[in-house]
Each structure stands twice: as C-alpha cells, then as structure tokens.
Short mmCIF file of C-alpha atoms in Angstrom, two decimals:
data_model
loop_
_atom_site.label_atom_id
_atom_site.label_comp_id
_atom_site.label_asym_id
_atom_site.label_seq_id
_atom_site.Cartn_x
_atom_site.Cartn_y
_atom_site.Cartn_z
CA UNK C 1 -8.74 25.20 -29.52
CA UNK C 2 -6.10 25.47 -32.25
CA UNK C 3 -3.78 22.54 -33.04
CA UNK C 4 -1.01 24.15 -31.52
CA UNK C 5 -2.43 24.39 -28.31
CA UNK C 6 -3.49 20.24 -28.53
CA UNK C 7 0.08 19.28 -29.22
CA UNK C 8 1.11 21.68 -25.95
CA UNK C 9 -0.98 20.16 -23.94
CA UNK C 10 0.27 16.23 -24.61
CA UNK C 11 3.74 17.22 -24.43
CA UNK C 12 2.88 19.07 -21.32
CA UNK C 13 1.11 15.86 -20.37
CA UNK C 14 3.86 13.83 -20.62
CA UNK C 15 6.04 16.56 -18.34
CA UNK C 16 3.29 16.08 -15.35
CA UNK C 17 3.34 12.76 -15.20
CA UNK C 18 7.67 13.55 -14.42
CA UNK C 19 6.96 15.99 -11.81
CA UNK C 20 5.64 13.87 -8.33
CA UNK C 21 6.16 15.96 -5.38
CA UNK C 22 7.11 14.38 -2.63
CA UNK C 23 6.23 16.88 -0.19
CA UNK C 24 2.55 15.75 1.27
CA UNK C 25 1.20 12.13 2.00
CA UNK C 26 -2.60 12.12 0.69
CA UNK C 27 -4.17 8.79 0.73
CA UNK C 28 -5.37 7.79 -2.60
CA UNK C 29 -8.53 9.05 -4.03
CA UNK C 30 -10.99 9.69 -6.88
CA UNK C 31 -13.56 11.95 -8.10
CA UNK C 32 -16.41 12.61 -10.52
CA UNK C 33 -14.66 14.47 -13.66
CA UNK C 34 -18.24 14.74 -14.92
CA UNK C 35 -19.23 18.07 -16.70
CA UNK C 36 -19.43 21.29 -14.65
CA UNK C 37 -23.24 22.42 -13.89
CA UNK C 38 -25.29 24.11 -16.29
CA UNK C 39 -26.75 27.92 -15.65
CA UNK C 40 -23.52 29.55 -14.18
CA UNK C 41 -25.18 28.55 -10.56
CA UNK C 42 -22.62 26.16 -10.12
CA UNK C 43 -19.06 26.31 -9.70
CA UNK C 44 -16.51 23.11 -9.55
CA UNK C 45 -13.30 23.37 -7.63
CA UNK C 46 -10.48 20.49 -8.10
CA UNK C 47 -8.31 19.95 -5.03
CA UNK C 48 -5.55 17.12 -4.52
CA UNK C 49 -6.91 16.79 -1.46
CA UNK C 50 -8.83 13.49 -0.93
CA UNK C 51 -7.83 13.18 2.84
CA UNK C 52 -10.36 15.67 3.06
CA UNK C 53 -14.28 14.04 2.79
CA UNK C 54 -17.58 16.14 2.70
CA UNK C 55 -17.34 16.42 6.53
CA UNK C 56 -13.95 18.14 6.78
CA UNK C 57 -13.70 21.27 7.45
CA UNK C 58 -12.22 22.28 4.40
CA UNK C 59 -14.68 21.17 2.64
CA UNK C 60 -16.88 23.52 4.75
CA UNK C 61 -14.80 26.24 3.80
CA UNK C 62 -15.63 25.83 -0.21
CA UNK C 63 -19.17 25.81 0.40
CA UNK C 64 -18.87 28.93 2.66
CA UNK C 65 -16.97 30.59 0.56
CA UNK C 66 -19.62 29.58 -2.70
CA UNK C 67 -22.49 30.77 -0.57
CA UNK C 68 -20.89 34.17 -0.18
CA UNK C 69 -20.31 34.42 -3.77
CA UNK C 70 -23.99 33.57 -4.62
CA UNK C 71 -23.27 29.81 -6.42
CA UNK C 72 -22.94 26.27 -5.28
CA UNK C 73 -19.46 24.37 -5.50
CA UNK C 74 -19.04 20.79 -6.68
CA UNK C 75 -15.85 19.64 -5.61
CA UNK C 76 -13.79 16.80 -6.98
CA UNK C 77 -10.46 15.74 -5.26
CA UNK C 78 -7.52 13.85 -6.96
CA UNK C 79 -4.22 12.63 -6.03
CA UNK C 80 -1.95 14.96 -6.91
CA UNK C 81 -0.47 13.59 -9.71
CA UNK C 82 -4.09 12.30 -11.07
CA UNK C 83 -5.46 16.01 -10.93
CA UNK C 84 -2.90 17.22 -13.19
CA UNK C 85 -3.39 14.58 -15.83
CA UNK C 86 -7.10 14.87 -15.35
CA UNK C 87 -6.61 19.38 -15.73
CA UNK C 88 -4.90 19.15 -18.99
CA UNK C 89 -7.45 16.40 -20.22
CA UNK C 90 -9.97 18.50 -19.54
CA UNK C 91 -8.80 21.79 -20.75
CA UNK C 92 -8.62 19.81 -24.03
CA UNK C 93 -11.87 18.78 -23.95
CA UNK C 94 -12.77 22.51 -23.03
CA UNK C 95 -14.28 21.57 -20.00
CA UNK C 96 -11.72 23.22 -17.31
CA UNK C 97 -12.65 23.58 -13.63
CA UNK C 98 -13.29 26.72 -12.63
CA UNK C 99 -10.88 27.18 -10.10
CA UNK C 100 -8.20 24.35 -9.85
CA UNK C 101 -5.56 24.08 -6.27
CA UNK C 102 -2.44 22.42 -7.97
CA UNK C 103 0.73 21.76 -6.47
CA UNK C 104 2.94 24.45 -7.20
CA UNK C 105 5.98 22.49 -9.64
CA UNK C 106 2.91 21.80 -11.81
CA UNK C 107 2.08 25.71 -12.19
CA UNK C 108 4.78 26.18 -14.86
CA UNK C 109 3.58 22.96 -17.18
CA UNK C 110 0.03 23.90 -16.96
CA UNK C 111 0.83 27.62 -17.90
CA UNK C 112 2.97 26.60 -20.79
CA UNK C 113 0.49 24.55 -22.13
CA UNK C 114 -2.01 27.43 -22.14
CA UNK C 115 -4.75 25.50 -19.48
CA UNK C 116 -4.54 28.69 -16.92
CA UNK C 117 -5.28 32.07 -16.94
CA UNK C 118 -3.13 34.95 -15.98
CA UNK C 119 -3.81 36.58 -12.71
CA UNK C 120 -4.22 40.15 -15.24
CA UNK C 121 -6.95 38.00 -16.82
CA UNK C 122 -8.42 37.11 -13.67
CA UNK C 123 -8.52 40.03 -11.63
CA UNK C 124 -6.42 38.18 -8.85
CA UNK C 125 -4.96 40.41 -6.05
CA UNK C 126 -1.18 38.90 -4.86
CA UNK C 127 0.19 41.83 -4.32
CA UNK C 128 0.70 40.45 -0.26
CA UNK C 129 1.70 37.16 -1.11
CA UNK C 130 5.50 36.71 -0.63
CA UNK C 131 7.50 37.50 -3.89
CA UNK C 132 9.87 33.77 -3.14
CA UNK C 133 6.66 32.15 -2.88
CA UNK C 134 4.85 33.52 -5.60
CA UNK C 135 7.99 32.49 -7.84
CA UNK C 136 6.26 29.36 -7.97
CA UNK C 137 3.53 30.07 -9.79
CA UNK C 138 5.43 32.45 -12.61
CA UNK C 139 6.46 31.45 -15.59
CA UNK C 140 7.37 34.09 -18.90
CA UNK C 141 7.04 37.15 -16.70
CA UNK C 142 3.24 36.41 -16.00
CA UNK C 143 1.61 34.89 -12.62
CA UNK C 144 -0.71 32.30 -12.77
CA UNK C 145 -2.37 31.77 -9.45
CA UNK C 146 -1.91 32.65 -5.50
CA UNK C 147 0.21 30.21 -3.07
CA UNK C 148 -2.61 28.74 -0.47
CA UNK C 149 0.08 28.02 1.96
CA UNK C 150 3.99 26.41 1.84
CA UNK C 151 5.76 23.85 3.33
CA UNK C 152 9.22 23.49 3.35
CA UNK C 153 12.52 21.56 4.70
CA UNK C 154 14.51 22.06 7.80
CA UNK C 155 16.40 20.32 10.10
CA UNK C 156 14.63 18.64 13.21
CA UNK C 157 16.87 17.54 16.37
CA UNK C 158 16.60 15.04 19.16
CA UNK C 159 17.67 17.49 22.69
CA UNK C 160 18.71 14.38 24.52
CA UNK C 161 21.34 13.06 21.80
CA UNK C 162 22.53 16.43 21.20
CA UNK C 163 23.19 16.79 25.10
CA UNK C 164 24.72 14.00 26.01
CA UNK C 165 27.13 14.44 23.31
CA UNK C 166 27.86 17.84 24.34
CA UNK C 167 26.65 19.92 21.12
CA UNK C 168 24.93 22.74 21.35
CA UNK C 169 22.56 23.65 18.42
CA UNK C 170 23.26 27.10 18.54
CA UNK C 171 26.84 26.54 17.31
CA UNK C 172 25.46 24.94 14.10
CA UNK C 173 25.94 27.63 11.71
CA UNK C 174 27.26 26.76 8.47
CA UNK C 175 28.18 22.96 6.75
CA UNK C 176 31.61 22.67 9.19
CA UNK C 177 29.68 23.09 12.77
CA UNK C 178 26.99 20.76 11.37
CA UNK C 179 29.63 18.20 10.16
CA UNK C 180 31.88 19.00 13.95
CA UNK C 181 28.46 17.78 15.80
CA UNK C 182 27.89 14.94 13.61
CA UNK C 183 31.08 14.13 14.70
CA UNK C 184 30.83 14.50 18.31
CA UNK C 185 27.52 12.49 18.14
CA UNK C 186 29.21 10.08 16.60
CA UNK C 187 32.01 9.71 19.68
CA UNK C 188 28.95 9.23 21.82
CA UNK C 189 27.69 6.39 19.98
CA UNK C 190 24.80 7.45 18.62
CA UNK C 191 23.69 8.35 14.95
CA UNK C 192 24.30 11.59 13.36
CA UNK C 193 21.53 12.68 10.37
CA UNK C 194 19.27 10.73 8.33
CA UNK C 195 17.23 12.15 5.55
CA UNK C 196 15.90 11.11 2.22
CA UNK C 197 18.39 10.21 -1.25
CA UNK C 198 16.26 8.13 -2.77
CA UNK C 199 16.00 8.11 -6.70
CA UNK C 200 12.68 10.02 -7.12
CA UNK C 201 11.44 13.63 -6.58
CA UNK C 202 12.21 13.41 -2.87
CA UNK C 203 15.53 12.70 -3.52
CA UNK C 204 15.90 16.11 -5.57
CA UNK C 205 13.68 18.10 -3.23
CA UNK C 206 15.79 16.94 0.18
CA UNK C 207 19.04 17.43 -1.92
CA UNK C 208 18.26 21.08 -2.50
CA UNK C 209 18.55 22.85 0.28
CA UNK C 210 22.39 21.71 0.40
CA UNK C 211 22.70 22.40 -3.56
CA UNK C 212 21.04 26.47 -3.41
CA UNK C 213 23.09 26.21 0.23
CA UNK C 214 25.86 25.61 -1.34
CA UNK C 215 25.29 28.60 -3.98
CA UNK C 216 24.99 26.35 -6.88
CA UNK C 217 22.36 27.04 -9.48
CA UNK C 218 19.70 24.19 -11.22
CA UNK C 219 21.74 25.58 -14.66
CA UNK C 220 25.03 24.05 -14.11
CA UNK C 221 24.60 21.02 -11.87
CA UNK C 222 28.41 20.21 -12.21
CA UNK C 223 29.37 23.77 -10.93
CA UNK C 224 31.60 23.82 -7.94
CA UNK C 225 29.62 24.95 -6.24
CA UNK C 226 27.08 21.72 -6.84
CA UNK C 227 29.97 19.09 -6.44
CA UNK C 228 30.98 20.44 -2.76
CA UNK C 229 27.12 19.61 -1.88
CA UNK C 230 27.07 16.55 -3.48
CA UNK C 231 30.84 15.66 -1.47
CA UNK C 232 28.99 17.06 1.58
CA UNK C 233 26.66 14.01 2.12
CA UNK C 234 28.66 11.42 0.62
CA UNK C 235 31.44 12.33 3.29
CA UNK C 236 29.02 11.73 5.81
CA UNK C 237 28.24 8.60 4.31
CA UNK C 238 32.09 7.49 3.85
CA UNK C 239 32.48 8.58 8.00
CA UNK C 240 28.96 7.06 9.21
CA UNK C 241 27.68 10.28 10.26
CA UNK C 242 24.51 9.11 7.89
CA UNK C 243 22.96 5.76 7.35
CA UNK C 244 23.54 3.86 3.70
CA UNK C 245 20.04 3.28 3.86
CA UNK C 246 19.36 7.29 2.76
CA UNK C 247 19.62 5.95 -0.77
CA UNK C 248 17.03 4.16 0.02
CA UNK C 249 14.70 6.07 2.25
CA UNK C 250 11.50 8.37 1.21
CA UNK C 251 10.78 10.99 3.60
CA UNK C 252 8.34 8.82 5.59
CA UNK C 253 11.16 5.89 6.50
CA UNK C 254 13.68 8.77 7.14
CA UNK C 255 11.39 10.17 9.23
CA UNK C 256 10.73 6.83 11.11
CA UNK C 257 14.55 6.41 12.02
CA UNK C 258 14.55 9.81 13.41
CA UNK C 259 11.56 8.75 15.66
CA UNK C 260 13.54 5.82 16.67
CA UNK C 261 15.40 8.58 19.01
CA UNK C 262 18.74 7.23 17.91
CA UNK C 263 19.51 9.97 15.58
CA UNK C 264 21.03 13.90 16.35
CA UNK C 265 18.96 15.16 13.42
CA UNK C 266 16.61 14.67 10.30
CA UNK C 267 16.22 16.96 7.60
CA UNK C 268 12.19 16.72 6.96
CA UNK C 269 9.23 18.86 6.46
CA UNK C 270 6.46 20.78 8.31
CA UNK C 271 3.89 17.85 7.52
CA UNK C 272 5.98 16.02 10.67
CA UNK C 273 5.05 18.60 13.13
CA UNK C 274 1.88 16.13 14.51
CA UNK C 275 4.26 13.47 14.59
CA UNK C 276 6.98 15.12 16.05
CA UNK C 277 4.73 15.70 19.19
CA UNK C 278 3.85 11.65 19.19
CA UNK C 279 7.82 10.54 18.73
CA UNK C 280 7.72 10.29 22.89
CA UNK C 281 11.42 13.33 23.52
CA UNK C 282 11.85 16.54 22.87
CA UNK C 283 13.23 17.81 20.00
CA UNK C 284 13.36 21.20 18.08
CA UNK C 285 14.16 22.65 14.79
CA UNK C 286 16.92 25.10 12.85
CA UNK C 287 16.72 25.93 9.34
CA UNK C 288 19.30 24.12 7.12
CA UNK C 289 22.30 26.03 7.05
CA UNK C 290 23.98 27.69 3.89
CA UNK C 291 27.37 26.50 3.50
CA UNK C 292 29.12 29.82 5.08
CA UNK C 293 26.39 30.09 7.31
CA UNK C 294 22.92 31.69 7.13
CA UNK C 295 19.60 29.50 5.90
CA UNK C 296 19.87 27.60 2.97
CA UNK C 297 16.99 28.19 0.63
CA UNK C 298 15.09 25.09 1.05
CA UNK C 299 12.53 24.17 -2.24
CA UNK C 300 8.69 25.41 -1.19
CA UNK C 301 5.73 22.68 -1.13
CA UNK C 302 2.46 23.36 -1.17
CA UNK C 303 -0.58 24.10 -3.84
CA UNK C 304 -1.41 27.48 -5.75
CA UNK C 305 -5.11 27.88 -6.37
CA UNK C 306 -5.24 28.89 -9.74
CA UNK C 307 -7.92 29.72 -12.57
CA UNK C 308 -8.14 27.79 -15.87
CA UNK C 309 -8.84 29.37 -19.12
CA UNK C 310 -12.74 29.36 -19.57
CA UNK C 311 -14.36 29.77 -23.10
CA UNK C 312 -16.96 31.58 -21.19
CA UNK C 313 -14.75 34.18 -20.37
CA UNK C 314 -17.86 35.79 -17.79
CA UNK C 315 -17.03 33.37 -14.91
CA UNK C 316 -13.84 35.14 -14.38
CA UNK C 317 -15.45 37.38 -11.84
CA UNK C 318 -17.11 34.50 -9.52
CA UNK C 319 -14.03 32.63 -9.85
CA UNK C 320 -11.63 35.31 -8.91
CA UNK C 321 -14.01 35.55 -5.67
CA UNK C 322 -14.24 32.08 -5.19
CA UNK C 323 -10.03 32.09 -4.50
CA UNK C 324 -10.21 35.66 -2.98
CA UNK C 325 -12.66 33.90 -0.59
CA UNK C 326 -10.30 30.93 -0.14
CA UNK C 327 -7.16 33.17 0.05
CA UNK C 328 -8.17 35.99 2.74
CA UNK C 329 -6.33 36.64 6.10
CA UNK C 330 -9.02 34.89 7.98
CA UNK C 331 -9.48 31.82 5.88
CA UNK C 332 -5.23 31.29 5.33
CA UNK C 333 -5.43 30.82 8.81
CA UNK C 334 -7.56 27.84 9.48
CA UNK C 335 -6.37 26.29 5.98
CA UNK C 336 -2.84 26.86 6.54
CA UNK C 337 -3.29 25.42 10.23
CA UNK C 338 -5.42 22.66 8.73
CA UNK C 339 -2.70 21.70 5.85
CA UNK C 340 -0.15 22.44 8.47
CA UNK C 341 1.31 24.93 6.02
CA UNK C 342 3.14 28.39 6.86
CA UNK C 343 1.39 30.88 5.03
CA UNK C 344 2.29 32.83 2.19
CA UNK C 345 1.99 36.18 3.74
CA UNK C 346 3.72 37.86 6.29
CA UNK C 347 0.62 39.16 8.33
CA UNK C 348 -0.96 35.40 8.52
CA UNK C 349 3.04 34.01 9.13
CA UNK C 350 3.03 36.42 12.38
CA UNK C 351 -0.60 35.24 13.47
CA UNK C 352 0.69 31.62 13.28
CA UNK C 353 3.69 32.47 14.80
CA UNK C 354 2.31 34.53 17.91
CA UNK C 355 -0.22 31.04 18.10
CA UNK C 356 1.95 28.57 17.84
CA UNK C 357 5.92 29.74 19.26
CA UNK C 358 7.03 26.33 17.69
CA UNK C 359 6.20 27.44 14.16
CA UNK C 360 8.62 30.21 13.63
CA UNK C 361 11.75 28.39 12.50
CA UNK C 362 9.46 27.25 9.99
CA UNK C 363 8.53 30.66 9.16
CA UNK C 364 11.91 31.27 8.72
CA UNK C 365 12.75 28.45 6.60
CA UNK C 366 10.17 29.43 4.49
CA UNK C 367 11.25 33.02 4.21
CA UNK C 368 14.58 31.33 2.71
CA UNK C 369 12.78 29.13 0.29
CA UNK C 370 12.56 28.87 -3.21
CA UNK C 371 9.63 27.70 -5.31
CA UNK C 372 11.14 24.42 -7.81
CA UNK C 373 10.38 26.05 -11.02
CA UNK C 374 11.50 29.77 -10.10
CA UNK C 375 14.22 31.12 -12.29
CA UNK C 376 12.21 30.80 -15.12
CA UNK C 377 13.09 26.99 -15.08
CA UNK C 378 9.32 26.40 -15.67
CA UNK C 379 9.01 22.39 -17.82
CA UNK C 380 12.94 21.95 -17.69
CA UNK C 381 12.90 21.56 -13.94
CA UNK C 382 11.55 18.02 -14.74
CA UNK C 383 14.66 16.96 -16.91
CA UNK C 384 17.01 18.80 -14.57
CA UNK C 385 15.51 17.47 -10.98
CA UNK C 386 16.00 13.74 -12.78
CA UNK C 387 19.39 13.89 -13.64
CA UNK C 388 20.20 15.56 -10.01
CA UNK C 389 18.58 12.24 -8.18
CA UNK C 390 20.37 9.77 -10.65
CA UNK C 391 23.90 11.75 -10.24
CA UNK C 392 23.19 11.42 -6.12
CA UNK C 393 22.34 7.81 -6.13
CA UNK C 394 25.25 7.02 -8.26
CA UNK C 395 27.75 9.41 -5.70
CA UNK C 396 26.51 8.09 -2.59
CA UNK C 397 26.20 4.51 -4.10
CA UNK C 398 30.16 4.51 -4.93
CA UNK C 399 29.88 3.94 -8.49
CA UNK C 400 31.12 7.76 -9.35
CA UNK C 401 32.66 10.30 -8.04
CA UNK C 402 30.58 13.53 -6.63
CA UNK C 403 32.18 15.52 -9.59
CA UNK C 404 31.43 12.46 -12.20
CA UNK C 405 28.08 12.00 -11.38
CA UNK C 406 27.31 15.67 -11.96
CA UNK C 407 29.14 16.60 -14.89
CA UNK C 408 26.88 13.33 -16.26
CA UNK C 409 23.83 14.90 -15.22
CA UNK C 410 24.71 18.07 -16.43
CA UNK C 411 25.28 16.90 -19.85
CA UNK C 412 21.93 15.00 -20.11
CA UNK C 413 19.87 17.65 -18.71
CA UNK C 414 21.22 20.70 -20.58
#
C-alpha cells in the first residue's frame, strides 16, 4: 500500500469517527478482528449487527448463503461506529473482510480512502436496486456496494387526538395544513409534534426532511430556502405546537412522548413500527410533507453490503456471490422484514407491501428519500451535517435567529 493511500485512510479515519447515524438502536457489541482463514475455504463477513447472536436467523442466512457458495463464513459484528474504525484499520493492515455491511453515510469515506472495491471490479449486479437508494453508496461516478434494505423518516399520528380535535390527516398536505392542525390540536388541549433537535447526527437526520422539503440544498445551508425550514420548527416552538425539550430529545425519548398518547404526531422512523403496535391506540402514518405539498425527501438509513479491496484479487468471484446470495428477491425479504427495513427494490417493496398493508407509506417515504452523502457530498457531509445541528440548537435555543444561525453554519462548513 503506497503512502498516499496510508495518509487517506487516517484522515478518512478521523471523518468516521464524525459520522454516527442515528437511525438504528444496536446494543453494544464486540468481535474477533483476528485474521481471515487460510486456504480461500473461509470467508469473513463484518456486520454492525451485534443484536444478532449465532442463533438468529440472520446469522443463519450467512451460513446458508456460504454453503451455497462452497466456503464457510466467520462473522464478526461491531457497533456501527466500531466497524468502521475497525474496516479502515484493517484495510491498512491489508487484512480487509471479504465482504463488509456498513451503514450507508460511511460508503463515501471508505471509498475515498480506497478500502472498497467498485461494483465494475466486483462483478456486482444493481441494476434493480433503486437509483435514490443506490445514491448512497456512489461517490466520483463509481458504485461501491448494494443497499440491503432502507429505513427512513415519516410522520406517525395518534387517531384519537387528531379526532377529537377535529383534523383530518388527509388535509395535511404541505407545511400550512400541518401547522393549521397543530393548531387545532392545540385548542383541544393536547400536544401538537415532538421529534428529535438534539445536537448530534439525529438532530441533522430529523431536520432533513423539512430542509430537502423545503427545496434547500446541503450546499448553501443559509439559502432561503434552508432559513424558512429552520423558522418552520422554531415557530412551533415560539407557539407550543412542539415541546422545548426537542433540543434535547434523541429519537428514542421523542419517541417515548409520542407513546405517552398526548401528542397529534412524531416524526420517527420505521425501527418504531414494533413499538408502535405496543403504545396501547391507534395511530397511522403520512410521509412528511414538502413545503408546497408532496413528500419531502426524507435522508435513507440502513447498511450497503459492500466488498473491500483484496490483494488477492481471486476472491472477487466468491465474494460477489456471497452478497448476490445476501441480496436476492427471496433473501431481501426475510432480512428486510427482520431489520424492519423497506427494501431497495421495487419488486421486494410490493411483496412487503401486499404482506404487510401498514408498510406502504413507508414505501412511499422511501421512494422520496435521499441517501446523506448523494450529490456527490461524499466526506463533506460530515462538516456540513455538524454545522446544520449547531445552527438548529442555537435557533430553537433563542440565542440566534433562524437566518443567523445558518449563514454561521454556512460559513464554517463551506
């Protein structure tokens, strides 16, 4: 490995370590990064999925899908933000995985620092996948894996709060509707939206779907464009259609007022679906609307399963049918369902879909999405998504204006 490469790979290092997503709650785990198996008869996998033991059916599904490609998998599994720390260690050691399930803002870093291969290189067919998805995973005009599944953000609702103060969800359309039934909820003494501001990746990622709603672009935070999202929530802030304690909240404790059944609505992900069905009323969910109406693009969550650069350039061809394996119609299916993920084709999205009737404005929402790092933002998302959660906690804190805090953020990240 030339020099070049080395000093890629710490600075990329140093960009991981930035990116946390704050999409999926694993519980904490840790593997053996010992040395892949000698002979070619064995074939390591690295997954950040430590929820997962030896019992799980997903692990069932790597060593089904090694037997059919004639080798045995060893499989580690790291927290997410371990795994990419431990990838780029290794791919300076020269000791890569051989096929290594990453979450998907990560895709870019690891790319530009040379640890993955190009789906040309490895014979990797994503020609189904869908092209917003796949975005993900691009970076310099080249792709460098295949989406296992997304998850995404939309907007659940409580029926009961939404009846009794006379709103009907199909009138939500656009940012004025929304804002009328926060209102009206409001007049009916109950709480209007909670969702998550706090000053870490889950800030940016909930903040999104308003900011591409509002047509705003991660290039000019101050555009706007970005300051009429940003004046969006603090409004409902200033008029107690949202809690103060969104500046505060991760996804989780947002989540747990919602389940407190006070609240109209919570912006949160698919991962709540299980305990949506525990939180003891009915509820349902829309997409997040645009801010003229239509779905916002919402940012995508989820892994790709990707291929790291091998000196031994001949394990390609297991490798590529190790994630083909992973990656068919069939297997999506169970993963995705598993992961509680929409999948990132349209012919597994309709089998979910025709399964499960509750999944399709999820489906949708994910149709809308956008991968983190798409527009070619690749490592600068990092610098960009920091300054965005800093301008919001300073706008929704009081301590500057929407248009303030963003013109600030601007200038640091650009």
């Amino acid at each position: 490995m030339n020099r070049s490469t080395r000093q890629r790979l710490t600075a990329a290092a140093l960009t991981v370590v930035v990116v946390a997503t704050g999409t999926s709650a694993c519980s904490s785990g840790s593997g053996d990064t010992s040395a892949k198996g000698a002979g070619g008869g064995t074939y390591s996998i690295w997954d950040p999925y430590p929820q997962f033991d030896k019992s799980s059916a997903w692990a069932k599904l790597l060593d089904d899908c090694g037997t059919e490609a004639g080798v045995k998998i060893k499989r580690t599994a790291f927290d997410t933000s371990d795994l990419s720390n431990k990838a780029l260690l290794a791919a300076q050691q020269d000791n890569s995985a051989d096929v290594l399930i990453v979450d998907n803002p990560v895709v870019s870093t690891l790319a530009e620092a040379g640890v993955l291969a190009t789906t040309d290189e490895n014979m990797l067919d994503v020609s189904k996948v869908d092209p917003n998805l796949l975005a993900a995973g691009q970076s310099g005009g080249k792709t460098y894996g295949m989406p296992i599944g997304a998850n995404t953000l939309a907007l659940y609702y409580n029926k009961k709060v939404l009846t009794e103060a006379g709103v009907d969800t199909a009138s939500v359309k656009d940012w004025k509707s929304l804002t009328a039934a926060l209102e009206k909820v409001k007049k009916a003494g109950k709480k209007g939206i909670t969702f998550s501001a706090i000053g870490t990746e889950e800030g940016s990622f909930q903040f999104l779907p308003w900011f591409w709603g509002s047509g705003a672009k991660l290039t000019e935070l101050d555009s706007p464009e970005g300051v009429s999202a940003l004046k969006l929530w603090t409004d409902w802030l200033k008029k107690g259609y949202a809690p103060n304690s969104v500046i505060n909240n991760t996804q989780t404790t947002s989540w747990q007022e919602f389940a407190s059944g006070d609240y109209a609505f919570a912006e949160n992900g698919t991962w709540q679906l299980a305990n949506a069905e525990k939180a003891g009323f009915e509820y349902g969910v829309i997409p997040v609307p645009g801010a003229s109406g239509g779905n916002a693009a919402a940012p995508t969550g989820g892994e790709f399963v990707t291929v790291p650069v091998q000196g031994d350039t001949g394990r390609y061809a297991t490798s590529q049918k190790l994630v083909s394996c992973l990656t068919s119609t069939e297997n999506l299916y169970d993963t995705d369902t598993t992961l509680s993920y929409v999948a990132p084709t349209s012919e597994v999205q309709d089998k979910q879909v025709a399964a499960n009737p509750q999944l399709k404005p999820w489906v949708e929402a994910v149709k809308a999405a956008k991968g983190r790092t798409s527009d070619d933002l690749g490592t600068k998302y990092p610098k960009i998504s920091e300054q965005m959660w800093k301008a919001v906690q300073s706008a929704l804190s009081g301590a500057e204006s929407p248009k303030d805090a963003l013109a600030k953020a601007q200038s640091a990240a650009h």
